[in-house]
PDB file of C-alpha atoms and ligand atoms in Angstrom:
ATOM      1  CA  UNK A 170      80.859 108.091  98.699  1.00  0.00           C
ATOM      2  CA  UNK A 171      80.968 111.623 100.245  1.00  0.00           C
ATOM      3  CA  UNK A 172      83.490 113.777  98.992  1.00  0.00           C
ATOM      4  CA  UNK A 173      86.612 114.908 100.959  1.00  0.00           C
ATOM      5  CA  UNK A 174      89.785 116.881  99.996  1.00  0.00           C
ATOM      6  CA  UNK A 175      91.181 113.556  99.136  1.00  0.00           C
ATOM      7  CA  UNK A 176      88.510 113.523  96.250  1.00  0.00           C
ATOM      8  CA  UNK A 177      89.248 117.028  95.199  1.00  0.00           C
ATOM      9  CA  UNK A 178      93.013 116.655  94.874  1.00  0.00           C
ATOM     10  CA  UNK A 179      92.393 113.479  92.519  1.00  0.00           C
ATOM     11  CA  UNK A 180      90.173 115.518  90.605  1.00  0.00           C
ATOM     12  CA  UNK A 181      92.795 118.213  90.362  1.00  0.00           C
ATOM     13  CA  UNK A 182      95.210 115.710  89.338  1.00  0.00           C
ATOM     14  CA  UNK A 183      92.787 114.038  86.724  1.00  0.00           C
ATOM     15  CA  UNK A 184      91.956 117.344  85.467  1.00  0.00           C
ATOM     16  CA  UNK A 185      88.205 116.853  86.149  1.00  0.00           C
ATOM     17  CA  UNK A 186      86.751 120.569  87.010  1.00  0.00           C
ATOM     18  CA  UNK A 187      85.387 120.935  90.812  1.00  0.00           C
ATOM     19  CA  UNK A 188      82.066 122.337  91.329  1.00  0.00           C
ATOM     20  CA  UNK A 189      81.315 124.478  94.613  1.00  0.00           C
ATOM     21  CA  UNK A 190      78.363 126.320  95.337  1.00  0.00           C
ATOM     22  CA  UNK A 191      77.447 128.376  98.239  1.00  0.00           C
ATOM     23  CA  UNK A 192      74.111 127.830 100.425  1.00  0.00           C
ATOM     24  CA  UNK A 193      73.168 128.889 103.942  1.00  0.00           C
ATOM     25  CA  UNK A 194      70.185 126.785 104.504  1.00  0.00           C
ATOM     26  CA  UNK A 195      68.643 123.170 104.887  1.00  0.00           C
ATOM     27  CA  UNK A 196      66.529 123.201 101.227  1.00  0.00           C
ATOM     28  CA  UNK A 197      69.160 124.783  99.170  1.00  0.00           C
ATOM     29  CA  UNK A 198      72.155 122.719 100.713  1.00  0.00           C
ATOM     30  CA  UNK A 199      69.879 119.663  99.742  1.00  0.00           C
ATOM     31  CA  UNK A 200      69.141 121.049  96.024  1.00  0.00           C
ATOM     32  CA  UNK A 201      72.795 121.342  95.899  1.00  0.00           C
ATOM     33  CA  UNK A 202      73.454 118.183  97.094  1.00  0.00           C
ATOM     34  CA  UNK A 203      71.198 116.339  94.811  1.00  0.00           C
ATOM     35  CA  UNK A 204      72.481 118.173  91.863  1.00  0.00           C
ATOM     36  CA  UNK A 205      75.877 116.692  92.524  1.00  0.00           C
ATOM     37  CA  UNK A 206      77.780 119.563  93.577  1.00  0.00           C
ATOM     38  CA  UNK A 207      81.308 118.460  95.163  1.00  0.00           C
ATOM     39  CA  UNK A 208      81.500 121.367  97.906  1.00  0.00           C
ATOM     40  CA  UNK A 209      78.925 123.895  99.731  1.00  0.00           C
ATOM     41  CA  UNK A 210      80.710 126.725 100.947  1.00  0.00           C
ATOM     42  CA  UNK A 211      78.493 128.437 103.837  1.00  0.00           C
ATOM     43  CA  UNK A 212      80.323 131.659 102.862  1.00  0.00           C
ATOM     44  CA  UNK A 213      80.326 135.199 104.871  1.00  0.00           C
ATOM     45  CA  UNK A 214      78.451 136.133 101.787  1.00  0.00           C
ATOM     46  CA  UNK A 215      75.546 135.526 104.000  1.00  0.00           C
ATOM     47  CA  UNK A 216      75.805 138.722 105.518  1.00  0.00           C
ATOM     48  CA  UNK A 217      74.985 140.177 101.923  1.00  0.00           C
ATOM     49  CA  UNK A 218      72.708 137.798 100.523  1.00  0.00           C
ATOM     50  CA  UNK A 219      71.020 136.430 103.500  1.00  0.00           C
ATOM     51  CA  UNK A 220      71.217 139.414 106.177  1.00  0.00           C
ATOM     52  CA  UNK A 221      71.124 142.349 103.435  1.00  0.00           C
ATOM     53  CA  UNK A 222      74.044 144.114 104.581  1.00  0.00           C
ATOM     54  CA  UNK A 223      76.622 146.006 101.841  1.00  0.00           C
ATOM     55  CA  UNK A 224      79.442 143.836 103.052  1.00  0.00           C
ATOM     56  CA  UNK A 225      80.173 140.472 105.055  1.00  0.00           C
ATOM     57  CA  UNK A 226      81.740 142.487 107.907  1.00  0.00           C
ATOM     58  CA  UNK A 227      78.869 142.366 110.238  1.00  0.00           C
ATOM     59  CA  UNK A 228      78.876 138.619 109.824  1.00  0.00           C
ATOM     60  CA  UNK A 229      79.462 137.042 113.200  1.00  0.00           C
ATOM     61  CA  UNK A 230      80.741 133.239 114.340  1.00  0.00           C
ATOM     62  CA  UNK A 231      77.603 132.551 115.905  1.00  0.00           C
ATOM     63  CA  UNK A 232      75.639 133.583 112.563  1.00  0.00           C
ATOM     64  CA  UNK A 233      78.369 131.246 110.634  1.00  0.00           C
ATOM     65  CA  UNK A 234      77.765 128.293 112.874  1.00  0.00           C
ATOM     66  CA  UNK A 235      73.847 128.754 112.807  1.00  0.00           C
ATOM     67  CA  UNK A 236      74.006 128.344 108.722  1.00  0.00           C
ATOM     68  CA  UNK A 237      76.681 125.654 109.134  1.00  0.00           C
ATOM     69  CA  UNK A 238      74.333 123.675 111.369  1.00  0.00           C
ATOM     70  CA  UNK A 239      71.116 123.981 108.814  1.00  0.00           C
ATOM     71  CA  UNK A 240      73.448 123.143 105.756  1.00  0.00           C
ATOM     72  CA  UNK A 241      74.826 120.088 107.366  1.00  0.00           C
ATOM     73  CA  UNK A 242      71.217 119.070 107.961  1.00  0.00           C
ATOM     74  CA  UNK A 243      70.477 119.112 103.965  1.00  0.00           C
ATOM     75  CA  UNK A 244      74.091 117.873 102.838  1.00  0.00           C
ATOM     76  CA  UNK A 245      74.841 113.810 102.316  1.00  0.00           C
ATOM     77  CA  UNK A 246      77.509 113.894  99.617  1.00  0.00           C
ATOM     78  CA  UNK A 247      78.727 117.301  99.276  1.00  0.00           C
ATOM     79  CA  UNK A 248      81.941 118.615 101.669  1.00  0.00           C
ATOM     80  CA  UNK A 249      80.939 121.592 103.541  1.00  0.00           C
ATOM     81  CA  UNK A 250      83.279 124.234 103.799  1.00  0.00           C
ATOM     82  CA  UNK A 251      82.495 126.696 106.741  1.00  0.00           C
ATOM     83  CA  UNK A 252      83.729 130.356 106.506  1.00  0.00           C
ATOM     84  CA  UNK A 253      85.457 132.157 109.269  1.00  0.00           C
ATOM     85  CA  UNK A 254      84.064 135.550 109.349  1.00  0.00           C
ATOM     86  CA  UNK A 255      85.482 138.773 109.942  1.00  0.00           C
ATOM     87  CA  UNK A 256      87.384 139.058 113.067  1.00  0.00           C
ATOM     88  CA  UNK A 257      87.213 135.646 113.909  1.00  0.00           C
ATOM     89  CA  UNK A 258      90.833 134.421 113.486  1.00  0.00           C
ATOM     90  CA  UNK A 259      92.963 137.545 112.957  1.00  0.00           C
ATOM     91  CA  UNK A 260      93.856 138.117 116.400  1.00  0.00           C
ATOM     92  CA  UNK A 261      95.810 134.750 116.867  1.00  0.00           C
ATOM     93  CA  UNK A 262      95.980 131.457 115.622  1.00  0.00           C
ATOM     94  CA  UNK A 263      94.406 130.117 118.950  1.00  0.00           C
ATOM     95  CA  UNK A 264      91.545 132.421 118.481  1.00  0.00           C
ATOM     96  CA  UNK A 265      91.314 130.572 114.954  1.00  0.00           C
ATOM     97  CA  UNK A 266      91.582 127.588 116.195  1.00  0.00           C
ATOM     98  CA  UNK A 267      88.723 128.002 118.713  1.00  0.00           C
ATOM     99  CA  UNK A 268      86.313 129.479 115.891  1.00  0.00           C
ATOM    100  CA  UNK A 269      87.296 126.788 113.239  1.00  0.00           C
ATOM    101  CA  UNK A 270      86.380 124.013 116.160  1.00  0.00           C
ATOM    102  CA  UNK A 271      82.756 125.944 116.703  1.00  0.00           C
ATOM    103  CA  UNK A 272      82.100 125.566 113.003  1.00  0.00           C
ATOM    104  CA  UNK A 273      83.216 121.796 112.897  1.00  0.00           C
ATOM    105  CA  UNK A 274      81.280 120.992 115.566  1.00  0.00           C
ATOM    106  CA  UNK A 275      78.534 123.183 114.037  1.00  0.00           C
ATOM    107  CA  UNK A 276      78.698 120.370 110.760  1.00  0.00           C
ATOM    108  CA  UNK A 277      81.710 121.965 108.652  1.00  0.00           C
ATOM    109  CA  UNK A 278      84.298 119.448 107.266  1.00  0.00           C
ATOM    110  CA  UNK A 279      86.534 121.688 106.648  1.00  0.00           C
ATOM    111  CA  UNK A 280      87.161 125.604 106.972  1.00  0.00           C
ATOM    112  CA  UNK A 281      87.941 128.616 104.959  1.00  0.00           C
ATOM    113  CA  UNK A 282      89.675 131.884 106.012  1.00  0.00           C
ATOM    114  CA  UNK A 283      90.911 134.821 103.988  1.00  0.00           C
ATOM    115  CA  UNK A 284      94.700 135.534 103.224  1.00  0.00           C
ATOM    116  CA  UNK A 285      97.980 134.380 101.967  1.00  0.00           C
ATOM    117  CA  UNK A 286     101.261 134.693 103.645  1.00  0.00           C
ATOM    118  CA  UNK A 287      99.908 136.799 106.265  1.00  0.00           C
ATOM    119  CA  UNK A 288      97.859 133.901 107.343  1.00  0.00           C
ATOM    120  CA  UNK A 289     100.712 130.898 106.985  1.00  0.00           C
ATOM    121  CA  UNK A 290     101.024 130.500 110.746  1.00  0.00           C
ATOM    122  CA  UNK A 291      97.526 130.215 111.394  1.00  0.00           C
ATOM    123  CA  UNK A 292      97.023 127.827 108.225  1.00  0.00           C
ATOM    124  CA  UNK A 293      99.954 125.650 109.818  1.00  0.00           C
ATOM    125  CA  UNK A 294      98.526 126.005 113.238  1.00  0.00           C
ATOM    126  CA  UNK A 295      95.268 124.647 112.092  1.00  0.00           C
ATOM    127  CA  UNK A 296      96.296 121.867 109.837  1.00  0.00           C
ATOM    128  CA  UNK A 297      98.715 120.393 112.455  1.00  0.00           C
ATOM    129  CA  UNK A 298      95.688 120.102 114.650  1.00  0.00           C
ATOM    130  CA  UNK A 299      93.440 118.080 112.107  1.00  0.00           C
ATOM    131  CA  UNK A 300      91.733 120.883 110.661  1.00  0.00           C
ATOM    132  CA  UNK A 301      91.683 121.202 106.493  1.00  0.00           C
ATOM    133  CA  UNK A 302      92.111 124.812 105.972  1.00  0.00           C
ATOM    134  CA  UNK A 303      90.930 126.553 102.161  1.00  0.00           C
ATOM    135  CA  UNK A 304      92.927 129.721 101.750  1.00  0.00           C
ATOM    136  CA  UNK A 305      91.068 132.583 100.174  1.00  0.00           C
ATOM    137  CA  UNK A 306      93.191 135.041  98.005  1.00  0.00           C
ATOM    138  CA  UNK A 307      92.755 137.867  95.470  1.00  0.00           C
ATOM    139  CA  UNK A 308      89.679 140.035  96.005  1.00  0.00           C
ATOM    140  CA  UNK A 309      89.284 139.293  99.936  1.00  0.00           C
ATOM    141  CA  UNK A 310      85.883 140.814 100.467  1.00  0.00           C
ATOM    142  CA  UNK A 311      86.675 140.998 104.724  1.00  0.00           C
ATOM    143  CA  UNK A 312      89.195 143.747 103.691  1.00  0.00           C
ATOM    144  CA  UNK A 313      87.064 145.523 101.027  1.00  0.00           C
ATOM    145  CA  UNK A 314      87.296 148.843 102.795  1.00  0.00           C
ATOM    146  CA  UNK A 315      91.371 148.532 102.680  1.00  0.00           C
ATOM    147  CA  UNK A 316      90.921 147.186  99.066  1.00  0.00           C
ATOM    148  CA  UNK A 317      88.992 150.380  98.222  1.00  0.00           C
ATOM    149  CA  UNK A 318      86.390 148.511  96.728  1.00  0.00           C
ATOM    150  CA  UNK A 319      85.041 145.035  95.050  1.00  0.00           C
ATOM    151  CA  UNK A 320      88.014 144.934  92.418  1.00  0.00           C
ATOM    152  CA  UNK A 321      89.929 143.103  90.412  1.00  0.00           C
ATOM    153  CA  UNK A 322      93.417 142.156  91.935  1.00  0.00           C
ATOM    154  CA  UNK A 323      96.852 140.895  91.041  1.00  0.00           C
ATOM    155  CA  UNK A 324      97.112 143.089  87.769  1.00  0.00           C
ATOM    156  CA  UNK A 325     100.710 144.355  86.970  1.00  0.00           C
ATOM    157  CA  UNK A 326     103.170 144.249  89.619  1.00  0.00           C
ATOM    158  CA  UNK A 327     100.430 142.720  92.205  1.00  0.00           C
ATOM    159  CA  UNK A 328     100.613 139.569  90.229  1.00  0.00           C
ATOM    160  CA  UNK A 329     103.874 138.078  92.152  1.00  0.00           C
ATOM    161  CA  UNK A 330     102.233 138.983  95.457  1.00  0.00           C
ATOM    162  CA  UNK A 331      99.757 136.377  94.629  1.00  0.00           C
ATOM    163  CA  UNK A 332     101.686 133.777  93.381  1.00  0.00           C
ATOM    164  CA  UNK A 333     103.833 134.078  96.584  1.00  0.00           C
ATOM    165  CA  UNK A 334     100.790 133.958  98.415  1.00  0.00           C
ATOM    166  CA  UNK A 335      99.146 130.644  96.564  1.00  0.00           C
ATOM    167  CA  UNK A 336     102.774 128.716  97.047  1.00  0.00           C
ATOM    168  CA  UNK A 337     102.858 130.128 100.638  1.00  0.00           C
ATOM    169  CA  UNK A 338      99.268 128.714 101.848  1.00  0.00           C
ATOM    170  CA  UNK A 339     100.073 125.491  99.932  1.00  0.00           C
ATOM    171  CA  UNK A 340     103.464 124.951 101.899  1.00  0.00           C
ATOM    172  CA  UNK A 341     101.488 125.834 105.087  1.00  0.00           C
ATOM    173  CA  UNK A 342      99.181 123.010 104.625  1.00  0.00           C
ATOM    174  CA  UNK A 343      95.881 124.596 103.005  1.00  0.00           C
ATOM    175  CA  UNK A 344      93.973 122.010 100.815  1.00  0.00           C
ATOM    176  CA  UNK A 345      92.632 124.273  98.555  1.00  0.00           C
ATOM    177  CA  UNK A 346      92.918 128.052  97.538  1.00  0.00           C
ATOM    178  CA  UNK A 347      89.978 130.183  96.703  1.00  0.00           C
ATOM    179  CA  UNK A 348      91.262 132.508  93.847  1.00  0.00           C
ATOM    180  CA  UNK A 349      88.329 135.742  93.538  1.00  0.00           C
ATOM    181  CA  UNK A 350      88.579 138.425  90.932  1.00  0.00           C
ATOM    182  CA  UNK A 351      91.852 137.568  89.439  1.00  0.00           C
ATOM    183  CA  UNK A 352      92.854 138.095  85.780  1.00  0.00           C
ATOM    184  CA  UNK A 353      92.177 134.594  84.062  1.00  0.00           C
ATOM    185  CA  UNK A 354      95.764 134.061  82.781  1.00  0.00           C
ATOM    186  CA  UNK A 355      97.376 134.961  86.411  1.00  0.00           C
ATOM    187  CA  UNK A 356      94.712 132.321  88.011  1.00  0.00           C
ATOM    188  CA  UNK A 357      95.819 129.993  85.375  1.00  0.00           C
ATOM    189  CA  UNK A 358      99.479 130.371  86.080  1.00  0.00           C
ATOM    190  CA  UNK A 359      98.811 129.940  89.940  1.00  0.00           C
ATOM    191  CA  UNK A 360      96.590 126.860  88.933  1.00  0.00           C
ATOM    192  CA  UNK A 361     100.001 125.394  87.120  1.00  0.00           C
ATOM    193  CA  UNK A 362     102.429 126.331  89.967  1.00  0.00           C
ATOM    194  CA  UNK A 363     100.523 124.799  92.999  1.00  0.00           C
ATOM    195  CA  UNK A 364      99.469 121.305  93.680  1.00  0.00           C
ATOM    196  CA  UNK A 365      96.340 121.696  95.507  1.00  0.00           C
ATOM    197  CA  UNK A 366      93.293 122.539  93.711  1.00  0.00           C
ATOM    198  CA  UNK A 367      92.230 126.287  92.704  1.00  0.00           C
ATOM    199  CA  UNK A 368      88.579 127.067  93.045  1.00  0.00           C
ATOM    200  CA  UNK A 369      87.873 130.432  90.952  1.00  0.00           C
ATOM    201  CA  UNK A 370      85.017 133.154  91.255  1.00  0.00           C
ATOM    202  CA  UNK A 371      85.664 135.966  88.440  1.00  0.00           C
ATOM    203  CA  UNK A 372      89.134 134.040  87.709  1.00  0.00           C
ATOM    204  CA  UNK A 373      88.603 132.645  84.493  1.00  0.00           C
ATOM    205  CA  UNK A 374      88.410 128.961  83.062  1.00  0.00           C
ATOM    206  CA  UNK A 375      91.489 127.428  84.127  1.00  0.00           C
ATOM    207  CA  UNK A 376      91.003 127.208  87.662  1.00  0.00           C
ATOM    208  CA  UNK A 377      90.884 123.775  88.848  1.00  0.00           C
ATOM    209  CA  UNK A 378      87.289 124.495  89.956  1.00  0.00           C
ATOM    210  CA  UNK A 379      84.568 126.829  89.941  1.00  0.00           C
ATOM    211  CA  UNK A 380      82.346 128.764  93.095  1.00  0.00           C
ATOM    212  CA  UNK A 381      79.315 130.887  92.362  1.00  0.00           C
ATOM    213  CA  UNK A 382      77.127 132.783  95.221  1.00  0.00           C
ATOM    214  CA  UNK A 383      73.692 130.732  94.928  1.00  0.00           C
ATOM    215  CA  UNK A 384      71.473 133.957  94.960  1.00  0.00           C
ATOM    216  CA  UNK A 385      73.613 135.132  92.196  1.00  0.00           C
ATOM    217  CA  UNK A 386      73.422 131.478  90.258  1.00  0.00           C
ATOM    218  CA  UNK A 387      69.424 131.592  90.413  1.00  0.00           C
ATOM    219  CA  UNK A 388      69.131 135.768  89.831  1.00  0.00           C
ATOM    220  CA  UNK A 389      67.523 136.496  92.797  1.00  0.00           C
ATOM    221  CA  UNK A 390      69.699 138.471  94.627  1.00  0.00           C
ATOM    222  CA  UNK A 391      67.794 141.928  94.406  1.00  0.00           C
ATOM    223  CA  UNK A 392      71.210 144.261  94.083  1.00  0.00           C
ATOM    224  CA  UNK A 393      73.607 144.061  91.277  1.00  0.00           C
ATOM    225  CA  UNK A 394      75.272 140.666  90.478  1.00  0.00           C
ATOM    226  CA  UNK A 395      78.770 140.434  89.788  1.00  0.00           C
ATOM    227  CA  UNK A 396      79.932 140.597  85.998  1.00  0.00           C
ATOM    228  CA  UNK A 397      81.722 136.958  86.524  1.00  0.00           C
ATOM    229  CA  UNK A 398      78.529 135.125  87.682  1.00  0.00           C
ATOM    230  CA  UNK A 399      75.591 134.054  85.557  1.00  0.00           C
ATOM    231  CA  UNK A 400      71.831 133.624  85.938  1.00  0.00           C
ATOM    232  CA  UNK A 401      71.617 129.939  85.600  1.00  0.00           C
ATOM    233  CA  UNK A 402      67.737 129.917  86.179  1.00  0.00           C
ATOM    234  CA  UNK A 403      66.957 132.000  82.892  1.00  0.00           C
ATOM    235  CA  UNK A 404      67.424 128.989  80.671  1.00  0.00           C
ATOM    236  CA  UNK A 405      66.075 126.157  83.261  1.00  0.00           C
ATOM    237  CA  UNK A 406      62.562 125.454  84.528  1.00  0.00           C
ATOM    238  CA  UNK A 407      63.616 124.541  88.249  1.00  0.00           C
ATOM    239  CA  UNK A 408      66.030 125.547  90.787  1.00  0.00           C
ATOM    240  CA  UNK A 409      67.102 122.045  90.795  1.00  0.00           C
ATOM    241  CA  UNK A 410      67.332 122.295  86.747  1.00  0.00           C
ATOM    242  CA  UNK A 411      69.603 125.318  87.151  1.00  0.00           C
ATOM    243  CA  UNK A 412      72.050 124.018  89.761  1.00  0.00           C
ATOM    244  CA  UNK A 413      72.373 120.847  87.689  1.00  0.00           C
ATOM    245  CA  UNK A 414      73.119 122.892  84.495  1.00  0.00           C
ATOM    246  CA  UNK A 415      76.086 124.987  86.509  1.00  0.00           C
ATOM    247  CA  UNK A 416      77.182 121.547  87.389  1.00  0.00           C
ATOM    248  CA  UNK A 417      77.269 120.576  83.726  1.00  0.00           C
ATOM    249  CA  UNK A 418      78.594 123.747  82.377  1.00  0.00           C
ATOM    250  CA  UNK A 419      81.495 123.816  84.863  1.00  0.00           C
ATOM    251  CA  UNK A 420      82.532 120.098  84.327  1.00  0.00           C
ATOM    252  CA  UNK A 421      82.442 120.577  80.625  1.00  0.00           C
ATOM    253  CA  UNK A 422      84.153 123.962  80.785  1.00  0.00           C
ATOM    254  CA  UNK A 423      81.214 125.625  79.093  1.00  0.00           C
ATOM    255  CA  UNK A 424      81.301 128.271  82.574  1.00  0.00           C
ATOM    256  CA  UNK A 425      82.838 130.751  83.006  1.00  0.00           C
ATOM    257  CA  UNK A 426      82.874 132.222  79.579  1.00  0.00           C
ATOM    258  CA  UNK A 427      84.971 134.929  78.263  1.00  0.00           C
ATOM    259  CA  UNK A 428      82.389 137.321  79.211  1.00  0.00           C
ATOM    260  CA  UNK A 429      82.531 135.883  83.048  1.00  0.00           C
ATOM    261  CA  UNK A 430      86.397 136.691  83.180  1.00  0.00           C
ATOM    262  CA  UNK A 431      88.851 139.439  83.231  1.00  0.00           C
ATOM    263  CA  UNK A 432      92.325 140.024  81.853  1.00  0.00           C
TER     264      UNK A 432
HETATM  265  O1  KIV B 603      81.490 134.165 101.152  1.00  0.00           O
HETATM  266  C1  KIV B 603      81.283 133.406 100.165  1.00  0.00           C
HETATM  267  O2  KIV B 603      80.711 133.351  99.547  1.00  0.00           O
HETATM  268  C2  KIV B 603      82.781 133.101  99.464  1.00  0.00           C
HETATM  269  C3  KIV B 603      82.717 132.752  98.024  1.00  0.00           C
HETATM  270  C4  KIV B 603      82.566 134.450  97.294  1.00  0.00           C
HETATM  271  C5  KIV B 603      84.150 132.487  97.627  1.00  0.00           C
HETATM  272  O3  KIV B 603      83.693 133.720 100.182  1.00  0.00           O
END
């Protein structure tokens, strides 16, 4: 049966680890789907790994829709998450709704947007209109220039703000929350405090699930890959086997290891 938001919630409640992976085209979506990935994120990381930009900021809603359409043709079981790019949802909740509709008509089952408490009204508005929303807190790459770089978030006094963000998005109706570049003990506390699945990237092993950028995961991104990522193709003889190994290692708790996490 195809993966839904209900499947993910049941997995959290049962303590079964959730696997997400990004993909941006038909062939890799098909490979991820066949390997048993629970959810494919058509992330705005496509700005870096597909388009060659330094940040996701140049990505447009048209780019996101195009790649979502490609992915939707390749996946039959995985839940597809479309990513609202920079500038496509921050103006008003009506703007967010109009662009979420575009992503869903392109084939996304659910959508993701960056932000915690600041996005509560928008998340509520979308959820009340039948759209499943995943929030994204911690390092939010669309704000990289405001944050002063791709840096760990939530250390010291900032920790409480991230806990409040996670609780606020759950109360607003989000079905999951991505935690990016967050100290592992904070991510564990947030995972404990919310009822919705937490999906970590650079957030330690105690999140309910993990997500990686595909190109980092198979070691083909020519620029520096982040410390929290791992090249699974190094010890595998095919891309299919590498994705399969990632799924196994997330499910068993072998990934992320201590060297992929932050304190
Ligand atoms: O765009 C993306 O790939 C993401 C992940 C890093 C979570 O948002």
